[in-house]
PDB file of C-alpha atoms and ligand atoms in Angstrom:
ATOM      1  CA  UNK A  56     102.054 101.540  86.307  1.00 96.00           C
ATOM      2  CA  UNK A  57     102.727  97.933  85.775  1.00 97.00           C
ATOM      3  CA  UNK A  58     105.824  96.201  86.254  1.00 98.00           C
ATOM      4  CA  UNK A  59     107.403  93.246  85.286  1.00 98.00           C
ATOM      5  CA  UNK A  60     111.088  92.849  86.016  1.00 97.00           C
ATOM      6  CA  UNK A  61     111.703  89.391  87.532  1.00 98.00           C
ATOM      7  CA  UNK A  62     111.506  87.498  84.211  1.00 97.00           C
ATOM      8  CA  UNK A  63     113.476  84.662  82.365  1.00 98.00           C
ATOM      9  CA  UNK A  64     114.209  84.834  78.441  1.00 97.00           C
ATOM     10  CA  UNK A  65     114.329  80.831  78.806  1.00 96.00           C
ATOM     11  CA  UNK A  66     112.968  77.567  80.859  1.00 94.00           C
ATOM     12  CA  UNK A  67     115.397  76.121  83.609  1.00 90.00           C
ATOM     13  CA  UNK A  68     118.034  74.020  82.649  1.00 84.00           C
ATOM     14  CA  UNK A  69     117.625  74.185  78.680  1.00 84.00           C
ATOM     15  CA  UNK A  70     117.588  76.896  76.427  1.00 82.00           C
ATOM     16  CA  UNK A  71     120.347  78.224  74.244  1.00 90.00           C
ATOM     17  CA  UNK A  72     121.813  81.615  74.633  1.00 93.00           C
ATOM     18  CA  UNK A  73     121.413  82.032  70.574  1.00 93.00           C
ATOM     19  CA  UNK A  74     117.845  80.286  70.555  1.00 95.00           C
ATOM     20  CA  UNK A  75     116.378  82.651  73.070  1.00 96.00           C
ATOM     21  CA  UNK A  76     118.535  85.903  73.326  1.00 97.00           C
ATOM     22  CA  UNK A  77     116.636  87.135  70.138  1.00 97.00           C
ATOM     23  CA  UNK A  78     115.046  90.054  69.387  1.00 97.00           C
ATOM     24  CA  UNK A  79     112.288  87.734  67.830  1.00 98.00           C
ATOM     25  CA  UNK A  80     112.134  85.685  71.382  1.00 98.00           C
ATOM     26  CA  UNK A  81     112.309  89.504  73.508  1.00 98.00           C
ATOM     27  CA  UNK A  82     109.623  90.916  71.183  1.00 98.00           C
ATOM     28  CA  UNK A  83     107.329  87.909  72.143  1.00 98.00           C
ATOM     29  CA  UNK A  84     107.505  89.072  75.694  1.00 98.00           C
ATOM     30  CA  UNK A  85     107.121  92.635  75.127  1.00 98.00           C
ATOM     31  CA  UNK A  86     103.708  91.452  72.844  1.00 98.00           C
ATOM     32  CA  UNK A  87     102.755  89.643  76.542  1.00 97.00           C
ATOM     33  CA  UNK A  88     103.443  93.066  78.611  1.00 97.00           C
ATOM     34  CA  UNK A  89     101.495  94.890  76.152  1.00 96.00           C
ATOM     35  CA  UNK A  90      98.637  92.550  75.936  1.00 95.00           C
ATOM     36  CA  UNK A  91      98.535  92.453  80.093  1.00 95.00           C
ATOM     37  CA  UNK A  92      98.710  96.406  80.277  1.00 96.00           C
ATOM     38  CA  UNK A  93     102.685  96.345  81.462  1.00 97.00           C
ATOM     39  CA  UNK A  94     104.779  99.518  80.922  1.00 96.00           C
ATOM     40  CA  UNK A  95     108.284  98.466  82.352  1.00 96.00           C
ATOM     41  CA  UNK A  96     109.094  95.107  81.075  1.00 97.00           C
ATOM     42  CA  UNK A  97     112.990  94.019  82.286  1.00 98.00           C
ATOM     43  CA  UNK A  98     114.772  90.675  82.603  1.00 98.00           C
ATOM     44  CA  UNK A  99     116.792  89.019  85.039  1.00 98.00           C
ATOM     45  CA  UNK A 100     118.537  85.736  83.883  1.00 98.00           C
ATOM     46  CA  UNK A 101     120.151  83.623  86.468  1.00 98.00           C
ATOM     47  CA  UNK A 102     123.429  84.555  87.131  1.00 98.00           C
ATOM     48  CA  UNK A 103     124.637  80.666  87.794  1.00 97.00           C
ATOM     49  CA  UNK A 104     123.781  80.531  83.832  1.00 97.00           C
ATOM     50  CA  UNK A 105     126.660  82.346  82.753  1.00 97.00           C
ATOM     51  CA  UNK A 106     130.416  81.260  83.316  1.00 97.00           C
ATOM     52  CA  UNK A 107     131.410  84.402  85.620  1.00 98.00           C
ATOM     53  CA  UNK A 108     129.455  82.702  87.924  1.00 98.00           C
ATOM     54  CA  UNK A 109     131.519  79.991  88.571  1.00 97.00           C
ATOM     55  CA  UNK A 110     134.160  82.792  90.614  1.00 96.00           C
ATOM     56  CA  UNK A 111     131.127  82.843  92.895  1.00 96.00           C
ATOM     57  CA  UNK A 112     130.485  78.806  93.729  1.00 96.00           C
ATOM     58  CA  UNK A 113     131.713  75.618  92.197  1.00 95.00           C
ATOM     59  CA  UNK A 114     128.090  73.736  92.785  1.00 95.00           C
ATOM     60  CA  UNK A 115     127.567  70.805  90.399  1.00 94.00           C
ATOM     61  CA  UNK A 116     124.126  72.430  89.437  1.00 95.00           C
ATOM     62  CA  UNK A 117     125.879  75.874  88.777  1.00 96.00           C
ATOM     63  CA  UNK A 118     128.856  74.117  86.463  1.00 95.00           C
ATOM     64  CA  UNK A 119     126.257  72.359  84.615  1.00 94.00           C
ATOM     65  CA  UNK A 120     124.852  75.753  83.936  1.00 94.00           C
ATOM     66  CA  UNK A 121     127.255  77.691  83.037  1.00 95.00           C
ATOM     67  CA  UNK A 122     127.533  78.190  79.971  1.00 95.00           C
ATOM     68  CA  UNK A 123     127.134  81.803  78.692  1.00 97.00           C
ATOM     69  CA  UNK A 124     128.921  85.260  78.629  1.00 97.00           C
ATOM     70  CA  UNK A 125     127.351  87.803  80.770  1.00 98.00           C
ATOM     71  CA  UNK A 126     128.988  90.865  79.201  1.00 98.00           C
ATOM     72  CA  UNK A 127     127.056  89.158  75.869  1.00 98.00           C
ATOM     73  CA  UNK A 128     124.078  88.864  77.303  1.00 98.00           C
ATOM     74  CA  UNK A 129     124.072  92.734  78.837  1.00 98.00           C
ATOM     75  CA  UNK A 130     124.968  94.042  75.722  1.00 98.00           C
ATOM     76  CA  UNK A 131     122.123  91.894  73.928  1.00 98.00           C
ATOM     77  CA  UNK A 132     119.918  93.180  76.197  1.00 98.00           C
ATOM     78  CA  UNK A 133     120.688  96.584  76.271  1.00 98.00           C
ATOM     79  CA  UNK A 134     119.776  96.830  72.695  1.00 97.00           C
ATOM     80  CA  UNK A 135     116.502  95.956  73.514  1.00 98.00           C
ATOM     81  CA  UNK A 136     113.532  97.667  75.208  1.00 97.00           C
ATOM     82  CA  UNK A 137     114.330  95.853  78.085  1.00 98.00           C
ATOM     83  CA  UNK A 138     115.272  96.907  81.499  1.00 98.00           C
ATOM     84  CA  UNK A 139     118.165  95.049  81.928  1.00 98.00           C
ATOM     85  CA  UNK A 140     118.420  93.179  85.221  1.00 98.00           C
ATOM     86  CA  UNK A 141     119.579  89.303  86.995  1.00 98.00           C
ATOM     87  CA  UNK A 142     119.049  87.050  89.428  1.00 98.00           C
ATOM     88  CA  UNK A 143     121.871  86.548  91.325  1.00 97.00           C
ATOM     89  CA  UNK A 144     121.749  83.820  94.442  1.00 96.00           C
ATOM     90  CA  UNK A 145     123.541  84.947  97.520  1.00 95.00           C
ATOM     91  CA  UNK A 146     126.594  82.682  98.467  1.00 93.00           C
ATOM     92  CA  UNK A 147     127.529  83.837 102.444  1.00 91.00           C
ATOM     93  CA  UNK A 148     131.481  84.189 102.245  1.00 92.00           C
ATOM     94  CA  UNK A 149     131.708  85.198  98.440  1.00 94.00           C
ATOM     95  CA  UNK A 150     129.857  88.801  98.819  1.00 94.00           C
ATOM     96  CA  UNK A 151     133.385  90.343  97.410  1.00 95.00           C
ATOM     97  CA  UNK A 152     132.819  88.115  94.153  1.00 96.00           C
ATOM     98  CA  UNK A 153     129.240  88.610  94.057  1.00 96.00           C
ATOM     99  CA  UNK A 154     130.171  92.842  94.381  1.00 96.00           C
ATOM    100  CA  UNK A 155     132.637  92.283  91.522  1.00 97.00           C
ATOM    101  CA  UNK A 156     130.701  90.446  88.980  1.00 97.00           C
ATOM    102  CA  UNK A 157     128.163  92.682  89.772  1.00 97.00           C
ATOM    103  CA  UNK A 158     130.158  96.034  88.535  1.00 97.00           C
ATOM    104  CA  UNK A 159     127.936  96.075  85.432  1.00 97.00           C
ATOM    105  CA  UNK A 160     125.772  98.834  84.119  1.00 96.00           C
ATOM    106  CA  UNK A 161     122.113  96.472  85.615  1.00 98.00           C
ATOM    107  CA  UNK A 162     119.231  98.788  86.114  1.00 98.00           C
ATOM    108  CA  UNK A 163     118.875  96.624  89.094  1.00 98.00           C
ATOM    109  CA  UNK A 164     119.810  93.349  90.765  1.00 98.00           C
ATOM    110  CA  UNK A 165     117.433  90.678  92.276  1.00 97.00           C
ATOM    111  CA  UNK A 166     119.008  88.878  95.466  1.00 96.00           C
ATOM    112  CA  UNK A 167     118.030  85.015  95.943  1.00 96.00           C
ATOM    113  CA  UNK A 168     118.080  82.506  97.785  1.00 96.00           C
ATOM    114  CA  UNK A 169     117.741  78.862  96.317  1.00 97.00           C
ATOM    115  CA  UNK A 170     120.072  77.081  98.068  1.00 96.00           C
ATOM    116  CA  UNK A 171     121.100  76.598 101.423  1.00 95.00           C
ATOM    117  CA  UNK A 172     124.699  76.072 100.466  1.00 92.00           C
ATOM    118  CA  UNK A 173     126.065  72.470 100.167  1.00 90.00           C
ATOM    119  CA  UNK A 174     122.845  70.951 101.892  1.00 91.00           C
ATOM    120  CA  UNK A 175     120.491  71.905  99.132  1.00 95.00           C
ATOM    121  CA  UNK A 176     117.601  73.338  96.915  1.00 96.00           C
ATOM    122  CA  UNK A 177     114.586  74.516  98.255  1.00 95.00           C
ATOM    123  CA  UNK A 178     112.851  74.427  94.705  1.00 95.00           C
ATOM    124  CA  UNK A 179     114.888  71.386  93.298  1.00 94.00           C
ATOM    125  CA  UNK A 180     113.833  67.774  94.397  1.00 93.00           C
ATOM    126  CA  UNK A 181     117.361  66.837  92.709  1.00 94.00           C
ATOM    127  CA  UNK A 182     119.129  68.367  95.099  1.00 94.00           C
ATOM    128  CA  UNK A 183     116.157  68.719  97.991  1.00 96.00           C
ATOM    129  CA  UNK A 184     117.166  70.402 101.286  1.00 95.00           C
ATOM    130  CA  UNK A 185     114.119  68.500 102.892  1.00 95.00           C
ATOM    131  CA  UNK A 186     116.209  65.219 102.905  1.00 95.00           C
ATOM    132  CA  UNK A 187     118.629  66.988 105.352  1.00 94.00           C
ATOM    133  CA  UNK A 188     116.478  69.144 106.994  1.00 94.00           C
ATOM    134  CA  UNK A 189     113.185  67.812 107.570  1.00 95.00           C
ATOM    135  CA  UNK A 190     111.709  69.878 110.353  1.00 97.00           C
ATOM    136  CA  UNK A 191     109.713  72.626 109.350  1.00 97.00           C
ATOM    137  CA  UNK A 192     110.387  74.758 111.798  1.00 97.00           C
ATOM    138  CA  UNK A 193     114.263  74.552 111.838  1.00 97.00           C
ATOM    139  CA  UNK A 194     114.138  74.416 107.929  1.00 97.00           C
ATOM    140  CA  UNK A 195     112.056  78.011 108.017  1.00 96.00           C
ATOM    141  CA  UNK A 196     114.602  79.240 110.978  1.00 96.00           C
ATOM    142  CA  UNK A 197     118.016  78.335 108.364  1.00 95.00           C
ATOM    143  CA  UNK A 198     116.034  80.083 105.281  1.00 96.00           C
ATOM    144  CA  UNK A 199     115.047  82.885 107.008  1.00 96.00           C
ATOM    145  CA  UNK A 200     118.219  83.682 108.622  1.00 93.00           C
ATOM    146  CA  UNK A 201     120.047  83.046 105.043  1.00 92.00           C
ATOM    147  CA  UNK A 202     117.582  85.331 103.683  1.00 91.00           C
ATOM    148  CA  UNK A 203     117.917  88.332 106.014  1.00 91.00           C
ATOM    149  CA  UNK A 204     121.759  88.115 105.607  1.00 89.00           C
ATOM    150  CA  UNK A 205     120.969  88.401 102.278  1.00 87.00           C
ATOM    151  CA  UNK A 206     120.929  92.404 102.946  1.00 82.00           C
ATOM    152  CA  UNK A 207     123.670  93.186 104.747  1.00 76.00           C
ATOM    153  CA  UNK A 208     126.059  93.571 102.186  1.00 78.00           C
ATOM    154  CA  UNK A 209     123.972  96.227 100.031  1.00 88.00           C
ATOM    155  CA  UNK A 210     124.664  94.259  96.970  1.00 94.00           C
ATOM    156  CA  UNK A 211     120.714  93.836  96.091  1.00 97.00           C
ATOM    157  CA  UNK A 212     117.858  96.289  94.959  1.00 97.00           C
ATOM    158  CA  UNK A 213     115.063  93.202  95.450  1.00 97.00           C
ATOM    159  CA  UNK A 214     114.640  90.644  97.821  1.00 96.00           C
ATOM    160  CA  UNK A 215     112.674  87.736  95.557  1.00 97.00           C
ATOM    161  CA  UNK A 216     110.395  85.000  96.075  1.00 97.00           C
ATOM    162  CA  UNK A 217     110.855  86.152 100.611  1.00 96.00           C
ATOM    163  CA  UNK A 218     109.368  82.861 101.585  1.00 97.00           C
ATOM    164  CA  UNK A 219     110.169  80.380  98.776  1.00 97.00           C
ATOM    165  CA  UNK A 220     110.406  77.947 101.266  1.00 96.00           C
ATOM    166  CA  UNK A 221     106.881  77.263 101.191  1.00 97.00           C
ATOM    167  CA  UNK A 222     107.048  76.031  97.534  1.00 96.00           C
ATOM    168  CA  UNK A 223     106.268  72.689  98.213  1.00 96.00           C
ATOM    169  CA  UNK A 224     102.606  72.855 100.284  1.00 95.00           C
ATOM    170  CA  UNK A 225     100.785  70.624 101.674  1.00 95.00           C
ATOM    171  CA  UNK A 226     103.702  67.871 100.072  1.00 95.00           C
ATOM    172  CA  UNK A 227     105.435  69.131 102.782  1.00 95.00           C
ATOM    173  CA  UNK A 228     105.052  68.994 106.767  1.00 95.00           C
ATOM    174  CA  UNK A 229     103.796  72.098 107.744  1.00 94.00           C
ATOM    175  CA  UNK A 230     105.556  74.219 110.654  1.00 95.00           C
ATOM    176  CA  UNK A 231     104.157  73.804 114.194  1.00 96.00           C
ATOM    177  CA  UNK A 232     104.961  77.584 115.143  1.00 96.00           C
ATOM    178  CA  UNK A 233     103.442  80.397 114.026  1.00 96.00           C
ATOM    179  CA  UNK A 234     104.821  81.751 110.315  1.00 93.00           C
ATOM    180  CA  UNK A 235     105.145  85.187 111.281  1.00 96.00           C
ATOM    181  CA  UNK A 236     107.428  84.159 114.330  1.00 96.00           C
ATOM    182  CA  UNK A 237     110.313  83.021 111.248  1.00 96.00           C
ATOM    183  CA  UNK A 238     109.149  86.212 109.265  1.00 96.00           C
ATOM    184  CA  UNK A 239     110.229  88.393 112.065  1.00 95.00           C
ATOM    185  CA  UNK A 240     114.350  88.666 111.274  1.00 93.00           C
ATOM    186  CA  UNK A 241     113.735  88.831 108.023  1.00 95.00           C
ATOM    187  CA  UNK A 242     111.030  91.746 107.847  1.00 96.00           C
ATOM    188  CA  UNK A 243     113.614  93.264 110.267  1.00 95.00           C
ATOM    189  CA  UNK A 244     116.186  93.334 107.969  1.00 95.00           C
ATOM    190  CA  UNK A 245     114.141  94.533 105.720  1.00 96.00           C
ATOM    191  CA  UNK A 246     113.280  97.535 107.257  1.00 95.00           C
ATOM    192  CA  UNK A 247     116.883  98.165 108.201  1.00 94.00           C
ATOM    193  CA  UNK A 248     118.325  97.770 104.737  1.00 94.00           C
ATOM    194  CA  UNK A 249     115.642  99.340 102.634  1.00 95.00           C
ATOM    195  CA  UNK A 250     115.656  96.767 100.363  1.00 96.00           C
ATOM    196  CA  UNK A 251     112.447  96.197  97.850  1.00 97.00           C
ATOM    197  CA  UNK A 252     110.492  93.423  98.753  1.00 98.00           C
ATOM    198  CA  UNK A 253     108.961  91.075  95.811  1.00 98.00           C
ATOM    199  CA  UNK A 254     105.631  90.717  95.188  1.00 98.00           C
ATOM    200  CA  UNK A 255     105.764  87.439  92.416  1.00 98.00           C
ATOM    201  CA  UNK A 256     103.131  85.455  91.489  1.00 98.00           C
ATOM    202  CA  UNK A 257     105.029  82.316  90.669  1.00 98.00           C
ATOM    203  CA  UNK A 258     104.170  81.144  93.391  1.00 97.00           C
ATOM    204  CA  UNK A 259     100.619  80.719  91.861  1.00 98.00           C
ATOM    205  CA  UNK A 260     102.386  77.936  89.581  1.00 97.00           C
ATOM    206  CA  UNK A 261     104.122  75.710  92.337  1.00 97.00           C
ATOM    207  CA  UNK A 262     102.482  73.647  94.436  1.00 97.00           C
ATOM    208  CA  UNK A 263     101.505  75.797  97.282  1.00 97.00           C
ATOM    209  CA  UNK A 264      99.725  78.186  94.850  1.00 98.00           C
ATOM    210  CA  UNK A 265     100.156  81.022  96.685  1.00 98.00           C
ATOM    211  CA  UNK A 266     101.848  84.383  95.701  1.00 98.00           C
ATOM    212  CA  UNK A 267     105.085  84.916  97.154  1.00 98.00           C
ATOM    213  CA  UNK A 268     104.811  86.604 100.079  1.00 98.00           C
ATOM    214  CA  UNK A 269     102.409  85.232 101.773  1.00 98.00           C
ATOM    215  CA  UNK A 270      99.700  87.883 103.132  1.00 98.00           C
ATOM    216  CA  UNK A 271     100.952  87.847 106.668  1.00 98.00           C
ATOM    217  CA  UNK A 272     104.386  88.626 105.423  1.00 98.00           C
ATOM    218  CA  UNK A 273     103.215  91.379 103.164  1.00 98.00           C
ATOM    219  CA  UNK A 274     101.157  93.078 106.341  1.00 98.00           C
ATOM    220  CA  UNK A 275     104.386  92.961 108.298  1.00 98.00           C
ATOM    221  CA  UNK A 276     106.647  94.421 105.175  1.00 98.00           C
ATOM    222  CA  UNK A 277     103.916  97.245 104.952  1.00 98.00           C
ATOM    223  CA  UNK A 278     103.840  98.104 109.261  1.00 98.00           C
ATOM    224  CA  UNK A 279     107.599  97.593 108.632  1.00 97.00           C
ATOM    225  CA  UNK A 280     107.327 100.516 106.067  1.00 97.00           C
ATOM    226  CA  UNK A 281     108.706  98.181 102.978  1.00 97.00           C
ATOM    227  CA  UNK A 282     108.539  98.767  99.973  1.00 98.00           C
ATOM    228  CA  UNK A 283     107.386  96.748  97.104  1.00 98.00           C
ATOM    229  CA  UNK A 284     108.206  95.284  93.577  1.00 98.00           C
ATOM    230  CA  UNK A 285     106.055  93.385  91.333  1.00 97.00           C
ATOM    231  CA  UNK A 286     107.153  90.476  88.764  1.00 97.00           C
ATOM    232  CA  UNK A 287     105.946  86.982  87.869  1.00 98.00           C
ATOM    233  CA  UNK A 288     109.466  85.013  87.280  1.00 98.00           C
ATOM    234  CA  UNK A 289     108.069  83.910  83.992  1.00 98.00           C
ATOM    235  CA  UNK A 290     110.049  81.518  81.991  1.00 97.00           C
ATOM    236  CA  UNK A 291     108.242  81.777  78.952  1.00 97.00           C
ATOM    237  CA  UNK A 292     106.020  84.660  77.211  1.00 97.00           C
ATOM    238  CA  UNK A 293     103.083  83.692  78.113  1.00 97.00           C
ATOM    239  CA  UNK A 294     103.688  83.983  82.202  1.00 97.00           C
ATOM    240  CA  UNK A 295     104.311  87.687  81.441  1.00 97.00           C
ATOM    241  CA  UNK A 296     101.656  89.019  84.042  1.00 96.00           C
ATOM    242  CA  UNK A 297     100.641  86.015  85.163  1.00 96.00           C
ATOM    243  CA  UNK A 298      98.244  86.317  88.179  1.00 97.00           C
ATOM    244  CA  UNK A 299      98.447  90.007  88.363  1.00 97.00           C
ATOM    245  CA  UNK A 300      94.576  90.355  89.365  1.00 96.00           C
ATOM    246  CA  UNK A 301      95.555  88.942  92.439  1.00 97.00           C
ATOM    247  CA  UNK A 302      99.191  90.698  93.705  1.00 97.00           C
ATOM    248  CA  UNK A 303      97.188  93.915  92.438  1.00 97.00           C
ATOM    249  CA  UNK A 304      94.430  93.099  94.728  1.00 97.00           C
ATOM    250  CA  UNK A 305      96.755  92.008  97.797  1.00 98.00           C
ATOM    251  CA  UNK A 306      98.650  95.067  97.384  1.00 98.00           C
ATOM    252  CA  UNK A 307      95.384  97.445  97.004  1.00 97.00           C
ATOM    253  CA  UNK A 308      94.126  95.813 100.499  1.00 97.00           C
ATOM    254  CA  UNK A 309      97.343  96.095 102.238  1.00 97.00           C
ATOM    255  CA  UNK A 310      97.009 100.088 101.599  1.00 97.00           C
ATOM    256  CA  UNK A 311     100.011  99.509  98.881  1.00 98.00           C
ATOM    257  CA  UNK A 312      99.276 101.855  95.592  1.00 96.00           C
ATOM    258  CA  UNK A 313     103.033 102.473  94.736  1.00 97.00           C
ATOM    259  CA  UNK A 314     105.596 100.050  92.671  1.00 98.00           C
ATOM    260  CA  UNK A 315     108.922 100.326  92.226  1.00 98.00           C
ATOM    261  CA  UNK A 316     110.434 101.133  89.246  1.00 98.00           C
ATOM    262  CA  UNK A 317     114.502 101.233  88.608  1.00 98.00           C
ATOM    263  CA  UNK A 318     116.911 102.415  86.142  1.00 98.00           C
ATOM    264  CA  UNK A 319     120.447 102.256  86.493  1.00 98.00           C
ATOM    265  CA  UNK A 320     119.830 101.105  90.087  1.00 97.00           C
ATOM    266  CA  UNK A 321     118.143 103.770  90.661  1.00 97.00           C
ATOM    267  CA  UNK A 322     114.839 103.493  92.273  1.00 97.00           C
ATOM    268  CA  UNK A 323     111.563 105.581  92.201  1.00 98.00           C
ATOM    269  CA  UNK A 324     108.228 105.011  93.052  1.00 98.00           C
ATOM    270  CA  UNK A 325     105.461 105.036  90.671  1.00 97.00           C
ATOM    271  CA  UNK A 326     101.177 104.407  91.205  1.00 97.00           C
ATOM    272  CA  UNK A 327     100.355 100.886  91.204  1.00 97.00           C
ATOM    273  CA  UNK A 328      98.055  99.292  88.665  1.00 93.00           C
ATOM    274  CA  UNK A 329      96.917  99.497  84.743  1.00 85.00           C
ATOM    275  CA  UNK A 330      96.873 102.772  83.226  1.00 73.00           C
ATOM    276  CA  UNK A 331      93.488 104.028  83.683  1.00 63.00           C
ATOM    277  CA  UNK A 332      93.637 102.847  87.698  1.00 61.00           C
ATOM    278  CA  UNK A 333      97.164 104.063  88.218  1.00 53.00           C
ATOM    279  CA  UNK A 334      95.302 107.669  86.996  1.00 46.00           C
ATOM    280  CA  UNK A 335      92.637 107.327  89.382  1.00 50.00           C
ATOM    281  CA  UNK A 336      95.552 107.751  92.140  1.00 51.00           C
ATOM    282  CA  UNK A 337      97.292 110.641  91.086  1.00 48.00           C
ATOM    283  CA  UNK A 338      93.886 112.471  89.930  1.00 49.00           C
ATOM    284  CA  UNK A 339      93.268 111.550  93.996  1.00 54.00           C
ATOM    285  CA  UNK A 340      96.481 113.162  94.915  1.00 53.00           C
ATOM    286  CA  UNK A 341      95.427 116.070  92.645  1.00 46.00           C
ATOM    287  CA  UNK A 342      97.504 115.043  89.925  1.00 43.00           C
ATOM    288  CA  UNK A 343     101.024 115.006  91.095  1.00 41.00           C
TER     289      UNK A 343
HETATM  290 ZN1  LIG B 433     114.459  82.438  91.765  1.00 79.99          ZN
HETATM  291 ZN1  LIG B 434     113.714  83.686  88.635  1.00 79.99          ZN
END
């Protein structure tokens, strides 16, 4: 099986609830899935896009985009085919907000990390946490900590984009230390919490063009005994899948041949890849 659950029905910043919450616009996607061999096709707006959000954090950014209803937009999508999932950033201090907006029926939730509070975006050159923290190293140390607090609270089923901070490449110093030296809390926490880890191939369209994780993350999520989910963050229908080929093949050489799949928060694990490969596993396992 294929999945596909970190996706957007919209770009950043513009898009219309009533332009793009469509079944026209959601049948465009599901034509994508189909076309890229994807069974499980869910979506996961960002939460800072509807007004609840706004209980969470008062950013600028975030009252700029808030705009829509998020009991609208789960009832929208529950008439659909879609799984129905969001992106919601983690805000240290406001997990009690974060637990209460999150009382709705989502197959599953997708934790984040795009800011670093008041000092700024990793993925946003508006608000750019590189102007205050321009060591690599100490930036990496900050994310990573952020990001393995992330867990704690058990409000997430999916860690996304784990090392987003990488976005930017070679625009960006590169860290003296060895990466997996700031992996290490992180892929602890990991293990501890149980959380899924993403495999998304956005990563493929920002500068760095790499999928996030990066391999050496991945091997220590696997000896960590992690688990994995697989998505490509696509704005638009026609990222649906985008750069599969390659998470597939990461995953296959990392020893990784199950997905996750959820409903209702519920998670399972299902053989990884397009239908006739995902066969050739359970006809190996003697077709369980
Ligand atoms: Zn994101
Ligand atoms: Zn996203």
């Amino acid at each position: 099986m294929l999945t596909d659950y970190h996706l957007h029905l919209r770009p950043d910043d513009t898009g219309e609830a009533e332009r793009y919450f469509t079944v026209e616009n959601v049948d465009r996607y599901l034509a994508a899935a189909e076309e890229h061999g994807i069974e499980e096709l869910g979506v996961s707006e960002h939460v800072y896009r509807f007004v609840q959000a706004l209980e969470i954090w008062q950013h600028p950014y975030w009252e700029n985009q808030a705009h829509d209803d998020l009991d609208e937009y789960c009832a929208f999508i529950r008439e659909t085919p879609l799984r129905l999932g969001i992106e919601c950033d983690f805000v240290p201090g406001s997990e009690d907000r974060i637990a209460n907006l999150l009382q709705r029926d989502f197959d599953y939730v997708v934790g984040s990390i795009h800011f670093l509070g008041e000092l700024g975006a990793l993925d946003d050159r508006r608000y750019d946490i590189w102007e205050y923290v321009s060591d690599p190293d100490e930036l990496r140390a900050r994310y990573f900590d952020w990001q393995a607090e992330l867990f704690s609270p058990g409000l997430f089923d999916i860690v996304s984009h784990p090392d987003l901070v990488k976005l930017w490449g070679s625009d960006r110093p590169a860290p003296r230390r060895d990466p997996r030296f700031h992996y290490e809390p992180l892929v602890e926490a990991i293990a501890e919490s149980g959380i899924a880890v993403e495999v998304s191939t956005a990563g493929l369209r920002k500068p760095v063009g790499e999928i996030y994780p990066s391999r050496a993350f991945a091997e220590m999520c696997v000896e960590a005994g992690a688990v994995f989910a697989l998505s490509s963050d696509a704005h638009s229908p026609d990222q649906v899948g985008f750069g599969y080929d390659q998470a597939i093949e990461l995953l296959d050489s990392l020893g990784v041949d199950r997905i996750c799949v959820f409903d209702h928060r519920q998670r399972r694990l299902e053989p990884l890849g397009r239908e006739g490969e995902a066969a050739k596993v359970k006809a190996s396992e003697g077709g369980s």
